[in-house]
Amino acid sequence: MSKIIEAENLTKIYKRGAEKIYALNNATFSINKGEIVSVTGPSGSGKTTLVNVLGCLDNPTSGSLKIEGRQIFSANANLSEAELTRIRRNIFGYVFQKFFLIPTLTVRENILLPSVFQPELKTDDKNLNRIMENLDIAKRKYHLPSQLSGGEMQRVAVARALINNPSVLIADEPTGNLDSKRSDEIKDLLVNLNKNHGITVVLVTHNPRLAQIGNSFIELNDGKLEGG
Amino acid sequence: MNIFQLAYKNLLRRKLRTCFTVAGITLSTWVLVTLLGFNKGYENSLNNDIDGMGFQIVLTAKGCPYEAATLMLKGGTGLRYMPQDIVQNVDNAKEVLQTTQMLMHAEFDPDKGENGGTAVYMGIDPLTYPLMKPYLKFKQGQWFDNDNSADEIVLGYEAAELEQREIGDLMLLPGSDREYKVVGILNRSGTQDDGMIFLPLKSVQETFDKRGLITMLGIQLTREADAAAFEEELYKLPDVQVVSMAQVKNTIMSLVSSAKVIVFAIAFIAFLIAMSGVLNTVLMSVFERFQEIGILKSMGALPKDIFKMILTETILLCAGGGLCGILLAYAFSGISEAAIRYFLPFAPAGNIIAIDVKIIILSFFIITLTGIIGGIYPAFKAANIRPLDSIRSDSV
Ligand SMILES: Nc1ncnc2c1ncn2[C@@H]1O[C@H](COP(=O)(O)OP(=O)(O)OP(=O)(O)O)[C@@H](O)[C@H]1O
Ligand SMILES: [Mg+2]
């Protein structure tokens, strides 16, 4: 299996006054293409920090990160903001605990939002409809976010993350705002995306039922990889 | 969907706030367009008034007021006279096309209007005056017979309305029992002639006991004449003042220019307010959308995309307000004109607020530029939001 993400001694230090906080402490691991990786650990253990660095939303303080074999961060060279943006566009889709939908845009427009900034993104209606069918929100196409349930809103957010056909979907507590029935819907959705579309999923969750869909696990404690 | 549509939809999120901001911009654009229109219209109408005099140089006795408005302000006093035969010094000069002699007389008439008023009588030469003022058209009747002492009167448009006279009516001049017959009423010309009561020169001289005297000599120069040099020449005549129309215009314009400074200061302040309104609105909306903008960046938006989006929002606000302001200024220019007239010491006839395409385009340009200046800082701020900061800021 080919490695899509390779992390070596990733460290992220936050300074709070004189105190140094190791949000990530020498994390070394790799993620294979087509895996679901569940990231777990107590609150404050560095889960969000980890996936933000993996997703190129944040820089590590030290260590190296390779994505699809390409060196993104290393001791001597970091990519520019424009290059990072290009990698975010081409490789990643992000889903967060909050849905971040734009209230004045319809479901359809919210899903198409990434294409506003990515002219090279050819979003034909077929692709869009397929995604919406897949996530069971097609009949909500012309509704505003305020007319949707929480589960539907999160599915719209997932659809938006999928519009650029990412190879890696990063989901940071995607069910954190949902009840258990809606959580199960999202769980099934992630499994489906992974199985049928080969998308690599990096999933941060507190929910053990959701975490169990992973076929690989990263457990963090105080920024350190458990058993790693 | 493109950035433009996205920006537009973003503005709809806070409709009330958007409306207030647009209203602010509307108001300042209104002020700007009106002031620019005034700036142009006033000068235009003044030029019209002055060109309408038909002659480029007026000779008067030293210290004599030379236009009706000043005369009226002074209640008709202060006139000085020159002997009629001064004409001989002028007529033969090669620069002179023709001259016309005038005797102005102003008299306070207690029966006029509600509180009485000053009537301005103008003795003119029926042979030359109409020739110099070919644009004076008659509403009814015509000029006097070519007789310099006919008992006839021609009324300016406003004078006729004020005196409530019609063709064929007989009029008495104050202090005389000579009866004059109204033979003509002029159309509105937009110049000071509108308020005049015209009589043959000799009649005025006789009635008001000014035989052989005139107040003004209007001189029309030939096309090729060197006006400045000829003016110098005229200064050599004893006890006269030479008034060139260019000079009159300058005097009045300088009178108005101090008023203009205040007016433009007000416009400038209005603009500062509009600009800070824009800045405030857009900055607030950027802070409100801190997280969201970060999310847009995680979706692949580059700093320049975000910059463009915020700036587009600003420009939309300003363009919207600008258009409304221009429409309002246009629609209410009549009211603004009345207001300005009320405050000005001297307002020429005609439209003193002239709003034309150039002014509209200029104002629109200025207001949009204001928007861009006001929007740059918030847009810059937004462009530099890091995707991460925003995603975090909810967990804190
Ligand atoms: N911007 C920051 N400045 C300072 N400290 C930070 C910052 N972001 C995170 N931290 C600290 O780094 C550590 C790891 O935070 P992180 O958000 O990654 O934890 P987490 O595992 O995602 O927690 P949770 O389960 O509550 O979301 C925490 O101690 C946190 O307080
Ligand atoms: Mg977290």
XYZ file of C-alpha atoms and ligand atoms in Angstrom:
656
model
C 0.000 0.000 0.000
C 1.345 3.389 -0.880
C 1.848 5.981 1.790
C -0.054 9.183 1.234
C 1.090 11.019 4.362
C 4.411 10.577 6.107
C 5.114 12.434 9.331
C 8.442 12.412 11.112
C 9.050 13.948 14.530
C 6.245 16.448 14.070
C 6.348 18.918 16.914
C 4.143 21.904 17.566
C 4.938 24.170 20.464
C 2.656 26.901 21.718
C 4.068 29.484 24.075
C 1.879 30.720 26.819
C 4.014 33.345 28.527
C 7.175 31.573 29.683
C 5.445 28.199 29.564
C 5.892 25.997 26.511
C 3.013 23.775 25.516
C 3.863 20.747 23.426
C 0.623 20.335 21.505
C 2.497 17.818 19.351
C 5.567 16.063 20.640
C 7.736 14.186 18.158
C 4.899 12.429 16.377
C 6.126 9.954 13.771
C 3.669 7.896 11.756
C 2.367 7.370 8.242
C -1.036 7.019 6.644
C -1.741 4.682 3.759
C -3.858 5.485 0.780
C -7.448 4.305 1.203
C -7.341 3.990 4.979
C -9.685 5.353 7.578
C -7.504 6.649 10.404
C -9.223 7.346 13.701
C -7.464 9.920 15.843
C -8.456 9.714 19.486
C -7.286 10.981 22.817
C -8.436 13.146 25.710
C -9.389 16.769 25.271
C -6.342 18.932 24.790
C -4.169 16.026 23.734
C -3.360 17.625 20.373
C -5.797 15.939 17.973
C -6.905 19.122 16.245
C -3.342 20.370 16.122
C -2.281 17.158 14.471
C -4.894 17.129 11.717
C -4.419 20.842 11.040
C -0.740 20.245 10.436
C -1.488 17.173 8.319
C -4.034 19.160 6.339
C -1.568 22.009 5.715
C -3.738 24.453 7.629
C -0.957 25.015 10.154
C 2.833 24.835 10.276
C 4.640 22.490 12.648
C 7.337 23.988 14.852
C 9.701 21.283 13.724
C 9.708 17.896 12.049
C 8.960 16.903 8.514
C 5.813 16.182 6.582
C 5.521 14.552 3.164
C 2.289 14.338 1.228
C 2.095 12.033 -1.752
C 5.860 11.874 -1.534
C 6.266 15.629 -1.745
C 8.129 17.413 1.020
C 5.752 19.979 2.553
C 7.475 20.901 5.783
C 11.025 20.118 6.753
C 13.801 21.615 8.817
C 15.150 23.673 5.936
C 12.196 24.468 3.706
C 8.539 25.325 4.018
C 6.219 25.856 1.086
C 4.805 29.273 0.393
C 1.208 30.150 1.232
C 0.234 29.922 -2.433
C 1.739 26.468 -2.752
C 0.043 25.347 0.457
C -3.237 26.642 -0.949
C -2.674 24.585 -4.081
C -2.150 21.465 -1.983
C -5.259 22.188 0.077
C -7.191 22.537 -3.161
C -5.861 19.426 -4.825
C -5.566 16.930 -2.018
C -7.742 17.797 0.931
C -11.349 18.192 1.869
C -12.158 19.446 5.365
C -15.130 18.897 7.627
C -15.309 20.519 11.023
C -17.470 20.221 14.079
C -19.166 23.479 13.119
C -20.651 23.391 9.648
C -19.623 26.872 8.487
C -22.321 27.163 5.855
C -23.011 30.610 4.443
C -26.548 31.488 5.517
C -27.491 33.489 2.406
C -26.399 30.797 -0.030
C -28.558 27.833 -0.980
C -27.415 24.277 -0.399
C -26.301 24.073 -4.013
C -24.360 27.341 -3.839
C -22.731 26.357 -0.555
C -21.510 23.124 -2.072
C -20.163 24.984 -5.104
C -18.386 27.574 -2.976
C -14.881 26.113 -3.467
C -15.273 26.520 -7.211
C -15.535 30.293 -6.736
C -11.875 30.271 -5.759
C -10.742 27.420 -7.931
C -11.389 28.329 -11.536
C -9.715 25.118 -12.652
C -12.390 23.196 -10.780
C -14.806 22.004 -13.435
C -17.970 21.287 -11.529
C -20.450 19.953 -14.025
C -23.982 19.410 -12.796
C -23.589 15.679 -13.160
C -20.821 15.537 -10.606
C -22.717 17.882 -8.304
C -25.912 15.877 -8.549
C -24.075 12.636 -7.981
C -22.573 14.012 -4.771
C -25.890 15.362 -3.590
C -27.694 12.091 -4.372
C -24.983 10.227 -2.591
C -25.396 12.363 0.542
C -29.175 12.363 0.263
C -29.512 16.152 0.085
C -30.529 16.482 -3.564
C -34.072 17.490 -2.743
C -32.720 20.243 -0.481
C -30.763 21.829 -3.327
C -32.508 25.182 -3.251
C -33.006 25.424 0.491
C -31.106 27.765 2.760
C -29.034 26.331 5.623
C -31.535 27.688 8.150
C -34.150 25.327 6.687
C -32.039 22.214 7.291
C -31.527 19.867 10.226
C -28.100 19.612 11.852
C -27.407 16.293 10.126
C -28.336 17.734 6.769
C -26.125 20.751 7.360
C -23.185 18.508 8.137
C -23.853 16.496 4.979
C -23.840 19.723 2.982
C -20.481 20.530 4.575
C -19.231 17.077 3.566
C -20.530 17.595 0.030
C -18.649 20.893 -0.101
C -15.502 19.124 1.040
C -15.949 16.562 -1.731
C -16.576 18.893 -4.636
C -12.889 19.088 -5.549
C -12.563 15.274 -5.500
C -10.054 15.237 -2.637
C -7.924 12.219 -2.010
C -7.905 12.886 1.730
C -10.895 13.956 3.794
C -10.028 15.451 7.146
C -12.932 15.363 9.576
C -12.402 16.965 12.984
C -15.218 15.829 15.232
C -17.771 15.852 12.424
C -20.488 14.522 14.723
C -19.674 16.744 17.680
C -22.820 18.773 17.143
C -25.146 15.910 16.218
C -27.353 13.467 18.117
C -26.664 9.736 17.879
C -29.026 9.049 14.982
C -27.486 11.819 12.881
C -24.015 10.692 13.969
C -24.736 7.240 12.582
C -25.745 8.771 9.267
C -22.404 10.549 9.063
C -20.609 7.382 10.104
C -22.226 5.419 7.278
C -21.426 8.225 4.913
C -17.733 8.189 5.753
C -17.537 4.426 5.391
C -19.304 4.699 2.040
C -16.940 7.385 0.775
C -13.963 5.328 1.795
C -15.235 2.027 0.389
C -16.800 3.217 -2.836
C -14.651 6.182 -3.724
C -11.333 5.252 -2.207
C -11.044 8.445 -0.221
C -8.580 8.397 2.626
C -10.295 9.594 5.806
C -8.565 11.126 8.806
C -11.192 11.206 11.505
C -10.898 12.913 14.865
C -13.548 11.839 17.314
C -14.418 11.376 20.960
C -17.171 8.979 20.006
C -15.948 5.332 20.377
C -18.692 4.013 18.082
C -17.516 6.315 15.357
C -13.837 5.657 16.032
C -14.308 1.946 15.447
C -14.790 2.429 11.698
C -11.076 3.114 11.479
C -8.746 0.478 10.162
C -5.813 2.319 11.650
C -5.598 4.285 14.888
C -3.633 7.158 16.270
C -4.024 7.776 19.955
C -2.623 10.949 21.407
C -1.767 11.851 24.942
C -0.251 15.228 25.744
C 0.883 15.560 22.174
C 2.615 12.196 22.147
C 1.622 9.172 20.115
C 0.426 6.432 22.442
C 2.545 3.322 21.987
C 4.273 5.091 19.123
C -21.290 31.513 -8.931
C -18.424 33.991 -8.865
C -16.841 36.348 -6.356
C -19.143 39.160 -7.376
C -22.275 37.158 -6.605
C -20.748 35.906 -3.392
C -19.980 39.465 -2.311
C -23.524 40.534 -3.138
C -25.036 37.702 -1.115
C -22.748 38.542 1.779
C -24.196 42.048 1.865
C -27.694 40.611 2.162
C -26.817 38.950 5.422
C -27.145 42.122 7.436
C -29.771 43.934 5.482
C -30.344 46.719 7.970
C -26.677 47.478 8.391
C -26.175 47.421 4.637
C -29.115 49.812 4.234
C -27.749 52.279 6.765
C -24.353 52.285 5.137
C -25.839 52.759 1.689
C -28.006 55.583 3.053
C -24.910 57.322 4.411
C -23.174 57.089 1.082
C -26.327 58.218 -0.679
C -26.418 61.357 1.427
C -22.827 62.305 0.818
C -23.131 61.638 -2.899
C -26.204 63.803 -2.962
C -24.265 66.613 -1.337
C -21.329 66.137 -3.689
C -23.354 66.082 -6.896
C -25.335 69.110 -5.829
C -22.221 71.049 -4.952
C -20.423 70.153 -8.150
C -23.566 71.043 -10.064
C -23.690 74.350 -8.264
C -20.042 75.011 -8.920
C -20.650 74.632 -12.623
C -24.147 76.053 -12.894
C -23.329 79.212 -11.016
C -20.426 80.102 -13.217
C -22.420 79.223 -16.315
C -25.339 81.429 -15.455
C -23.033 84.228 -14.466
C -21.313 83.972 -17.821
C -24.691 83.974 -19.477
C -25.741 87.080 -17.613
C -22.570 88.825 -18.604
C -22.417 87.716 -22.211
C -26.039 88.756 -22.397
C -25.030 92.360 -21.887
C -24.096 92.546 -25.524
C -21.123 94.820 -24.958
C -17.740 93.945 -23.558
C -16.908 97.246 -21.910
C -19.003 99.679 -19.947
C -17.920 103.199 -19.237
C -19.421 104.782 -16.126
C -18.758 107.835 -14.029
C -16.249 107.146 -11.273
C -17.899 105.340 -8.349
C -21.143 104.594 -10.087
C -22.626 101.141 -9.579
C -22.856 99.421 -12.911
C -25.257 96.640 -12.455
C -28.823 96.573 -11.295
C -28.323 94.209 -8.371
C -25.842 96.489 -6.622
C -28.055 99.434 -7.334
C -31.024 97.718 -5.741
C -28.995 96.714 -2.722
C -28.154 100.341 -2.225
C -31.815 101.267 -2.516
C -31.284 103.096 -5.773
C -28.858 105.665 -4.390
C -25.310 106.404 -5.326
C -25.650 106.901 -9.056
C -23.132 109.192 -10.749
C -23.379 110.789 -14.143
C -21.217 111.528 -17.152
C -21.819 114.147 -19.802
C -23.367 112.680 -22.898
C -20.720 114.108 -25.210
C -18.108 111.723 -23.825
C -19.308 109.544 -26.660
C -17.335 111.581 -29.129
C -14.102 110.438 -27.468
C -15.019 106.848 -27.998
C -17.053 106.537 -31.143
C -14.195 107.314 -33.503
C -11.749 104.750 -32.161
C -11.060 102.001 -34.667
C -11.640 99.293 -32.040
C -15.242 100.322 -31.517
C -18.006 98.616 -33.436
C -20.804 100.575 -31.863
C -21.765 102.263 -28.640
C -25.004 102.743 -26.848
C -25.867 105.343 -24.241
C -27.835 104.478 -21.158
C -29.236 106.369 -18.242
C -30.165 104.262 -15.294
C -32.439 105.615 -12.657
C -33.679 103.826 -9.591
C -36.485 105.010 -7.414
C -38.032 103.565 -4.307
C -41.723 103.079 -4.893
C -43.739 102.499 -1.707
C -46.698 101.161 -3.676
C -44.668 98.408 -5.240
C -45.139 94.911 -3.895
C -45.929 94.382 -0.221
C -43.266 96.544 1.391
C -42.488 98.771 -1.513
C -39.564 98.160 -3.808
C -36.989 99.796 -5.982
C -37.938 100.258 -9.573
C -35.064 100.479 -12.023
C -35.663 102.677 -15.049
C -33.395 102.337 -17.980
C -33.205 105.055 -20.545
C -31.951 103.558 -23.777
C -31.323 104.617 -27.308
C -33.927 102.940 -29.533
C -31.521 103.081 -32.466
C -28.581 101.201 -30.949
C -29.673 99.322 -27.845
C -31.912 96.741 -29.584
C -29.126 96.101 -32.083
C -26.726 95.189 -29.307
C -29.230 92.950 -27.657
C -30.664 90.944 -30.497
C -31.499 88.112 -28.131
C -34.122 90.185 -26.331
C -37.363 88.793 -27.694
C -40.790 90.218 -27.197
C -43.589 88.389 -25.509
C -45.911 91.100 -26.777
C -45.466 94.303 -28.749
C -42.143 95.786 -29.868
C -39.501 98.444 -29.123
C -40.425 102.147 -29.177
C -40.642 104.205 -32.313
C -37.220 105.402 -33.302
C -37.946 108.543 -31.394
C -35.706 109.263 -28.477
C -38.418 111.031 -26.553
C -41.513 108.997 -27.255
C -43.895 108.533 -24.340
C -43.514 104.783 -24.486
C -42.388 102.000 -22.176
C -41.068 98.489 -22.671
C -41.160 96.202 -19.648
C -38.830 93.354 -18.801
C -40.574 90.074 -18.107
C -40.364 90.264 -14.334
C -41.021 93.982 -14.254
C -44.251 93.428 -16.169
C -45.335 90.774 -13.706
C -44.461 92.939 -10.740
C -46.157 96.030 -12.097
C -49.022 93.954 -13.449
C -49.117 95.839 -16.713
C -50.178 94.829 -20.163
C -49.747 96.264 -23.591
C -51.681 99.448 -23.984
C -51.714 100.295 -20.285
C -50.693 103.782 -19.296
C -48.066 104.293 -16.580
C -47.008 107.291 -14.535
C -43.401 107.650 -13.461
C -42.819 108.842 -9.901
C -42.471 112.619 -9.580
C -43.900 113.325 -13.000
C -47.329 113.525 -14.518
C -46.212 112.452 -17.939
C -48.147 109.368 -19.039
C -46.323 106.524 -20.739
C -47.914 103.821 -22.784
C -46.696 100.213 -22.494
C -45.784 99.163 -26.032
C -43.838 95.992 -25.405
C -43.216 93.250 -22.879
C -40.059 91.188 -23.176
C -39.701 87.481 -22.844
C -37.673 86.143 -19.975
C -33.996 86.412 -20.893
C -32.453 85.126 -17.686
C -30.469 88.354 -17.309
C -30.910 91.500 -15.291
C -32.895 92.976 -18.174
C -35.856 90.959 -16.898
C -36.353 93.364 -14.031
C -35.956 96.602 -15.977
C -38.364 99.243 -17.106
C -37.099 100.568 -20.443
C -37.836 104.050 -21.723
C -36.358 106.171 -24.478
C -33.188 107.862 -23.240
C -34.458 111.419 -23.663
C -37.637 110.676 -21.782
C -35.701 109.504 -18.749
C -33.380 112.476 -18.970
C -36.321 114.838 -19.033
C -38.496 113.126 -16.446
C -35.767 112.802 -13.848
C -34.108 116.051 -14.733
C -30.849 114.631 -16.048
C -30.626 116.430 -19.353
C -27.406 115.754 -21.264
C -26.288 113.113 -18.787
C -25.871 109.381 -18.971
C -24.805 106.763 -16.423
C -23.335 104.236 -18.761
C -21.885 103.912 -22.164
C -21.912 100.363 -23.491
C -19.109 99.700 -25.944
C -19.139 96.825 -28.342
C -15.703 96.117 -29.751
C -14.866 94.839 -33.161
C -13.888 91.218 -33.334
C -10.228 91.913 -33.963
C -9.858 94.641 -31.323
C -7.305 94.260 -28.536
C -9.658 94.693 -25.581
C -6.971 95.081 -22.941
C -5.102 97.769 -24.861
C -8.281 99.655 -25.585
C -9.238 99.551 -21.917
C -5.906 101.192 -21.116
C -6.752 103.867 -23.643
C -10.124 104.533 -21.998
C -8.556 104.983 -18.575
C -7.029 108.182 -19.879
C -10.444 109.820 -20.013
C -11.088 111.975 -16.940
C -13.454 110.869 -14.194
C -14.626 107.647 -15.731
C -14.306 104.077 -14.711
C -13.890 101.323 -17.204
C -15.655 98.133 -16.385
C -14.899 95.144 -18.488
C -17.267 92.262 -18.208
C -14.446 89.890 -17.386
C -13.766 92.104 -14.382
C -17.378 92.044 -13.235
C -17.358 88.333 -13.399
C -14.199 88.087 -11.337
C -15.610 90.376 -8.679
C -18.710 88.291 -8.292
C -16.850 85.016 -8.453
C -14.524 86.086 -5.682
C -17.562 87.053 -3.645
C -18.911 83.572 -4.097
C -15.633 81.758 -3.686
C -15.535 82.232 0.061
C -18.967 80.671 0.261
C -17.677 77.866 -1.917
C -14.824 77.097 0.436
C -17.265 76.488 3.255
C -19.478 74.450 1.028
C -16.645 72.223 -0.116
C -15.431 71.835 3.421
C -18.875 70.511 4.283
C -18.715 68.147 1.326
C -15.317 66.949 2.453
C -16.573 66.256 5.958
C -19.558 64.413 4.533
C -17.076 62.283 2.667
C -14.944 61.532 5.669
C -18.088 60.435 7.469
C -19.145 58.248 4.573
C -15.707 56.748 4.343
C -15.466 55.959 8.030
C -18.960 54.488 7.796
C -17.812 52.186 5.036
C -14.649 51.282 6.874
C -16.574 50.539 10.030
C -19.232 48.454 8.330
C -16.831 46.377 6.327
C -14.388 45.921 9.171
C -17.191 44.757 11.426
C -18.389 42.289 8.854
C -14.863 40.971 8.445
C -14.529 40.400 12.180
C -17.903 38.716 12.295
C -16.870 36.366 9.535
C -13.442 35.649 10.919
C -14.019 31.894 11.023
C -15.875 31.770 7.797
C -13.118 33.538 5.918
C -10.681 31.018 7.335
C -12.911 28.250 6.049
C -12.964 29.858 2.619
C -9.202 29.692 2.717
C -9.249 26.035 3.637
C -11.436 25.660 0.553
C -8.632 26.985 -1.571
C -9.210 30.731 -1.497
C -5.983 32.683 -1.877
C -5.394 35.873 0.072
C -6.007 37.830 -3.113
C -9.392 36.112 -3.579
C -10.489 37.174 -0.114
C -9.125 40.659 -0.733
C -11.128 40.828 -3.933
C -14.267 39.587 -2.230
C -14.170 42.151 0.579
C -13.266 44.972 -1.775
C -16.108 43.971 -4.093
C -18.502 44.152 -1.163
C -17.263 47.649 -0.412
C -17.499 48.800 -3.990
C -21.022 47.399 -4.259
C -22.026 49.367 -1.166
C -20.549 52.555 -2.554
C -21.802 52.126 -6.083
C -25.315 51.457 -4.774
C -25.231 54.496 -2.511
C -23.628 56.546 -5.252
C -26.373 55.748 -7.749
C -29.116 56.556 -5.244
C -27.362 59.803 -4.332
C -27.051 60.864 -7.953
C -30.720 60.129 -8.582
C -31.741 62.104 -5.513
C -29.520 65.025 -6.420
C -31.035 65.065 -9.872
C -34.608 64.708 -8.674
C -34.326 67.388 -6.006
C -32.053 69.853 -7.760
C -34.949 72.337 -7.845
C -35.262 72.338 -4.072
C -31.504 72.540 -3.575
C -31.416 75.456 -5.982
C -34.074 77.339 -4.036
C -32.156 76.720 -0.817
C -28.869 77.936 -2.256
C -30.502 81.025 -3.724
C -31.840 81.834 -0.307
C -28.354 81.858 1.221
C -26.341 83.484 -1.557
C -25.671 87.212 -1.629
C -26.065 87.341 -5.369
C -27.460 84.675 -7.639
C -27.641 85.075 -11.380
C -30.722 84.055 -13.294
C -30.933 80.645 -14.917
C -30.071 77.253 -13.467
C -27.451 77.734 -10.801
C -27.265 73.978 -10.273
C -26.265 72.322 -13.503
C -25.886 68.564 -13.153
C -24.479 67.042 -16.302
C -23.035 63.717 -17.358
C -19.514 64.799 -16.540
C -20.461 65.664 -12.986
C -22.370 62.425 -12.590
C -19.448 60.358 -13.790
C -16.997 62.327 -11.673
C -19.101 61.941 -8.528
C -19.577 58.264 -9.139
C -15.855 57.908 -9.602
C -15.091 59.832 -6.405
C -17.548 57.868 -4.300
C -16.299 54.560 -5.622
C -12.754 55.627 -4.934
C -13.815 56.551 -1.404
C -15.190 53.055 -1.064
C -12.025 51.487 -2.300
C -9.926 53.525 0.117
C -12.279 52.664 2.977
C -12.286 49.008 2.019
C -8.588 48.413 1.580
C -7.748 48.023 5.243
C -10.553 45.555 6.073
C -9.866 43.635 2.872
C -6.189 43.449 3.727
C -7.042 42.314 7.220
C -9.356 39.618 5.887
C -6.874 38.454 3.279
C -4.343 37.778 6.009
C -6.589 35.714 8.225
C -4.973 32.301 8.539
C -7.298 29.381 8.017
C -6.262 27.942 11.310
C -6.825 30.933 13.587
C -10.404 31.013 12.591
C -11.124 27.338 13.016
C -9.583 27.492 16.459
C -11.251 30.601 17.637
C -14.477 28.744 18.440
C -12.846 26.185 20.666
C -11.334 28.880 22.844
N -3.373 28.774 19.459
C -2.990 28.164 20.579
N -2.234 28.823 21.491
C -1.828 28.212 22.609
N -2.130 26.955 22.916
C -2.882 26.233 22.058
C -3.351 26.809 20.849
N -4.066 25.875 20.192
C -4.060 24.780 20.959
N -3.349 24.984 22.078
C -3.077 24.008 23.127
O -2.508 22.855 22.532
C -3.011 21.709 23.133
C -3.657 20.802 22.083
O -4.838 21.414 21.579
P -5.797 20.704 20.542
O -6.855 21.653 20.191
O -4.985 20.153 19.464
O -6.419 19.519 21.408
P -7.575 18.522 21.014
O -7.040 17.191 21.266
O -8.093 18.836 19.670
O -8.682 18.880 22.099
P -10.259 18.762 21.971
O -10.543 17.315 22.059
O -10.757 19.514 23.149
O -10.654 19.382 20.667
C -3.979 22.152 24.194
O -3.319 22.155 25.438
C -4.340 23.541 23.790
O -4.654 24.313 24.915
Mg -9.997 19.472 18.794
